[in-house]
Tab-separated table of C-alpha atoms in Angstrom:
chain	number	residue	atom	x	y	z
A	6	GLU	CA	5.026	13.349	12.115
A	7	VAL	CA	6.651	12.163	15.351
A	8	ALA	CA	7.615	15.695	16.387
A	9	ALA	CA	4.013	16.949	16.128
A	10	VAL	CA	2.074	13.929	17.389
A	11	GLY	CA	3.622	12.031	20.265
A	12	PRO	CA	2.623	8.766	21.915
A	13	GLU	CA	0.650	10.652	24.574
A	14	HIS	CA	-1.685	11.892	21.810
A	15	TYR	CA	-2.257	8.335	20.599
A	16	ALA	CA	-2.862	7.115	24.152
A	17	GLU	CA	-5.391	9.908	24.691
A	18	MET	CA	-7.197	9.093	21.428
A	19	ILE	CA	-7.312	5.386	22.274
A	20	ALA	CA	-8.768	6.184	25.719
A	21	LEU	CA	-11.404	8.492	24.206
A	22	ALA	CA	-12.337	5.950	21.548
A	23	ARG	CA	-12.654	3.145	24.130
A	24	LYS	CA	-15.243	5.217	26.002
A	25	ARG	CA	-17.334	5.646	22.875
A	26	PHE	CA	-16.905	2.436	20.857
A	27	ASP	CA	-17.076	-1.287	21.571
A	28	LEU	CA	-14.120	-2.031	19.329
A	29	VAL	CA	-11.103	0.196	18.680
A	30	ILE	CA	-8.532	-0.900	16.123
A	31	VAL	CA	-5.106	0.715	16.122
A	32	ASP	CA	-3.086	-0.021	12.993
A	33	THR	CA	0.579	0.439	13.811
A	34	GLN	CA	1.778	-0.713	10.398
A	35	ILE	CA	5.121	-2.435	10.827
A	36	THR	CA	6.269	-2.563	14.439
A	37	GLU	CA	10.018	-2.695	14.379
A	38	ALA	CA	11.978	-4.165	17.249
A	39	MET	CA	13.485	-0.744	17.960
A	40	ASP	CA	10.579	1.731	18.079
A	41	VAL	CA	12.049	5.223	18.399
A	42	SER	CA	8.679	7.031	18.327
A	43	GLY	CA	7.583	5.803	21.754
A	44	LEU	CA	4.209	4.742	20.336
A	45	ILE	CA	4.657	1.118	21.381
A	46	ASP	CA	6.093	1.820	24.840
A	47	HIS	CA	3.690	4.598	25.803
A	48	ALA	CA	0.447	3.917	23.928
A	49	VAL	CA	0.130	0.429	22.418
A	50	GLY	CA	1.894	-1.490	25.208
A	51	PRO	CA	-0.215	0.039	27.991
A	52	ALA	CA	-3.423	-0.553	25.990
A	53	LEU	CA	-2.470	-4.212	25.545
A	54	SER	CA	-1.595	-4.593	29.224
A	55	ARG	CA	-5.115	-3.366	30.072
A	56	GLY	CA	-6.796	-6.171	28.147
A	57	GLY	CA	-6.308	-5.211	24.519
A	58	TYR	CA	-5.700	-7.686	21.733
A	59	ALA	CA	-2.794	-7.752	19.311
A	60	LEU	CA	-2.846	-9.163	15.804
A	61	GLY	CA	0.500	-9.702	14.129
A	62	MET	CA	0.684	-10.311	10.405
A	63	VAL	CA	3.639	-11.777	8.580
A	64	GLU	CA	4.608	-12.878	5.125
A	65	PHE	CA	6.716	-16.007	4.978
A	66	SER	CA	10.230	-14.595	5.130
A	67	THR	CA	12.923	-15.152	7.724
A	68	PRO	CA	13.302	-11.421	8.550
A	69	GLY	CA	9.520	-11.002	8.749
A	70	VAL	CA	9.023	-13.939	11.120
A	71	GLU	CA	12.007	-12.898	13.250
A	72	ASN	CA	10.697	-9.326	13.520
A	73	LEU	CA	7.232	-10.549	14.495
A	74	LEU	CA	8.624	-12.891	17.162
A	75	THR	CA	10.813	-10.088	18.545
A	76	SER	CA	7.852	-7.680	18.566
A	77	MET	CA	5.575	-10.189	20.307
A	78	THR	CA	8.205	-10.904	22.956
A	79	TYR	CA	8.663	-7.177	23.533
A	80	LEU	CA	4.889	-6.582	23.818
A	81	GLN	CA	4.663	-9.406	26.344
A	82	ARG	CA	7.397	-7.728	28.408
A	83	LEU	CA	5.233	-4.582	28.337
A	84	GLY	CA	2.352	-6.597	29.802
A	85	ALA	CA	0.494	-7.988	26.788
A	86	ASP	CA	-1.189	-11.307	27.532
A	87	PRO	CA	-0.039	-14.019	25.058
A	88	ALA	CA	-3.579	-15.456	25.161
A	89	ARG	CA	-4.807	-12.147	23.702
A	90	MET	CA	-2.208	-12.075	20.941
A	91	MET	CA	-2.990	-13.556	17.533
A	92	THR	CA	-0.952	-14.099	14.387
A	93	ILE	CA	-1.761	-14.670	10.738
A	94	ALA	CA	0.263	-15.096	7.590
A	95	ASN	CA	-0.778	-12.703	4.858
A	96	ASN	CA	-0.375	-12.543	1.101
A	97	ILE	CA	0.822	-16.138	0.804
A	98	SER	CA	0.979	-17.729	-2.636
A	99	PRO	CA	-2.026	-20.003	-3.240
A	100	ASP	CA	0.467	-22.686	-4.320
A	101	VAL	CA	1.896	-22.845	-0.777
A	102	ARG	CA	-0.034	-25.441	1.233
A	103	ASP	CA	2.681	-26.574	3.657
A	104	TYR	CA	3.448	-23.852	6.173
A	105	GLY	CA	6.262	-25.767	7.807
A	106	LYS	CA	6.947	-24.898	11.430
A	107	ILE	CA	5.611	-21.332	11.197
A	108	PRO	CA	2.171	-22.025	12.771
A	109	HIS	CA	3.802	-23.926	15.643
A	110	LEU	CA	6.530	-21.336	16.138
A	111	LEU	CA	4.141	-18.376	16.172
A	112	GLY	CA	1.590	-20.401	18.130
A	113	GLN	CA	4.025	-20.635	21.038
A	114	HIS	CA	3.694	-16.866	21.525
A	115	SER	CA	0.155	-16.261	20.285
A	116	ARG	CA	-2.978	-17.836	18.874
A	117	TRP	CA	-2.304	-18.899	15.296
A	118	LYS	CA	-5.308	-17.795	13.219
A	119	GLY	CA	-4.306	-19.042	9.801
A	120	VAL	CA	-3.320	-17.867	6.363
A	121	ILE	CA	-4.722	-15.382	3.893
A	122	HIS	CA	-3.623	-16.481	0.460
A	123	HIS	CA	-2.861	-13.894	-2.174
A	124	ASP	CA	-5.988	-13.052	-4.116
A	125	GLN	CA	-6.098	-10.236	-6.642
A	126	ARG	CA	-9.629	-9.371	-5.481
A	127	ILE	CA	-8.196	-8.356	-2.091
A	128	ASP	CA	-5.704	-6.016	-3.762
A	129	ASP	CA	-8.393	-4.585	-6.047
A	130	ASP	CA	-10.757	-3.933	-3.130
A	131	MET	CA	-8.033	-2.326	-1.026
A	132	VAL	CA	-6.974	-0.026	-3.883
A	133	SER	CA	-10.630	0.934	-4.351
A	134	ARG	CA	-10.910	1.600	-0.583
A	135	ARG	CA	-13.418	-1.222	-0.096
A	136	ILE	CA	-13.254	-3.804	2.666
A	137	PRO	CA	-12.527	-7.128	0.900
A	138	HIS	CA	-15.096	-9.046	2.991
A	139	ALA	CA	-16.383	-11.129	0.092
A	140	VAL	CA	-13.058	-12.866	-0.580
A	141	PRO	CA	-13.304	-16.225	1.266
A	142	PRO	CA	-9.779	-16.411	2.770
A	143	MET	CA	-10.070	-12.831	4.045
A	144	ARG	CA	-13.622	-13.344	5.350
A	145	GLN	CA	-12.737	-16.554	7.188
A	146	VAL	CA	-9.653	-15.221	8.988
A	147	THR	CA	-11.141	-11.772	9.694
A	148	SER	CA	-14.343	-13.272	11.094
A	149	ASP	CA	-12.327	-15.611	13.331
A	150	VAL	CA	-10.169	-12.755	14.656
A	151	LEU	CA	-13.178	-10.475	15.299
A	152	GLU	CA	-15.161	-13.257	16.998
A	153	THR	CA	-12.152	-13.998	19.224
A	154	MET	CA	-11.796	-10.336	20.215
A	155	THR	CA	-15.462	-9.556	20.755
A	156	GLY	CA	-17.068	-12.904	21.547
A	157	MET	CA	-19.930	-11.757	19.304
A	158	VAL	CA	-21.679	-14.504	17.348
A	159	GLU	CA	-22.356	-11.997	14.568
A	160	PHE	CA	-18.808	-12.605	13.422
A	161	ILE	CA	-19.098	-16.379	13.141
A	162	ASP	CA	-19.537	-17.321	9.494
A	163	PRO	CA	-22.326	-19.862	9.015
A	164	PRO	CA	-21.313	-23.030	7.176
A	165	PRO	CA	-21.367	-22.810	3.356
A	166	GLY	CA	-24.853	-23.327	1.984
A	167	SER	CA	-26.524	-22.166	5.188
A	168	HIS	CA	-29.846	-20.480	4.374
A	169	ASP	CA	-29.995	-18.321	7.494
A	170	ARG	CA	-27.087	-16.135	6.349
A	171	PRO	CA	-27.971	-12.433	6.517
A	172	VAL	CA	-28.043	-10.554	3.221
A	173	LEU	CA	-25.663	-7.819	4.437
A	174	PRO	CA	-21.973	-8.559	5.103
A	175	TRP	CA	-20.949	-8.799	8.782
A	176	TRP	CA	-19.298	-5.390	8.857
A	177	LYS	CA	-22.425	-3.590	7.592
A	178	ARG	CA	-24.589	-5.501	10.101
A	179	TRP	CA	-22.194	-4.608	12.890
A	180	LEU	CA	-21.821	-0.940	11.949
A	181	SER	CA	-25.596	-0.515	11.760
A	182	ARG	CA	-26.054	-1.601	15.408
């Protein structure tokens, strides 16, 4: 509720979390070009200008890509570093193998991190409130994004067939630190 929880509350929570945790993820859901809540201007933008990372996700639609480009441009005007901005395409049909100019277009404003193809296992895990780490397209892109943000080798997936792979998934290894 915007009237009860303002952007200053989010900014305060982000600051408190940064003191306690190595990695703080703020899910803003869809960031529209015209944010009337003030969350982007007064909480997310300042956090990004102080060295935070942004990850934009898009499905392949003209309005979706346009909104993401507008949002990235706006965040950069607020001080976000384009080198610390990443983009992925999500929920793409497995039949789609040619992404056209989208990687190049988004890559001009961010680091293009790839595509997560639609996989029913991802939907099933999300509905069951499980992290879909075992689904290869999700694991590959998520590991790449987390390694980029943290620089931690724990997030680099070993090549397929590697025998030195830990038994636990990366997120359980990381949370148990």
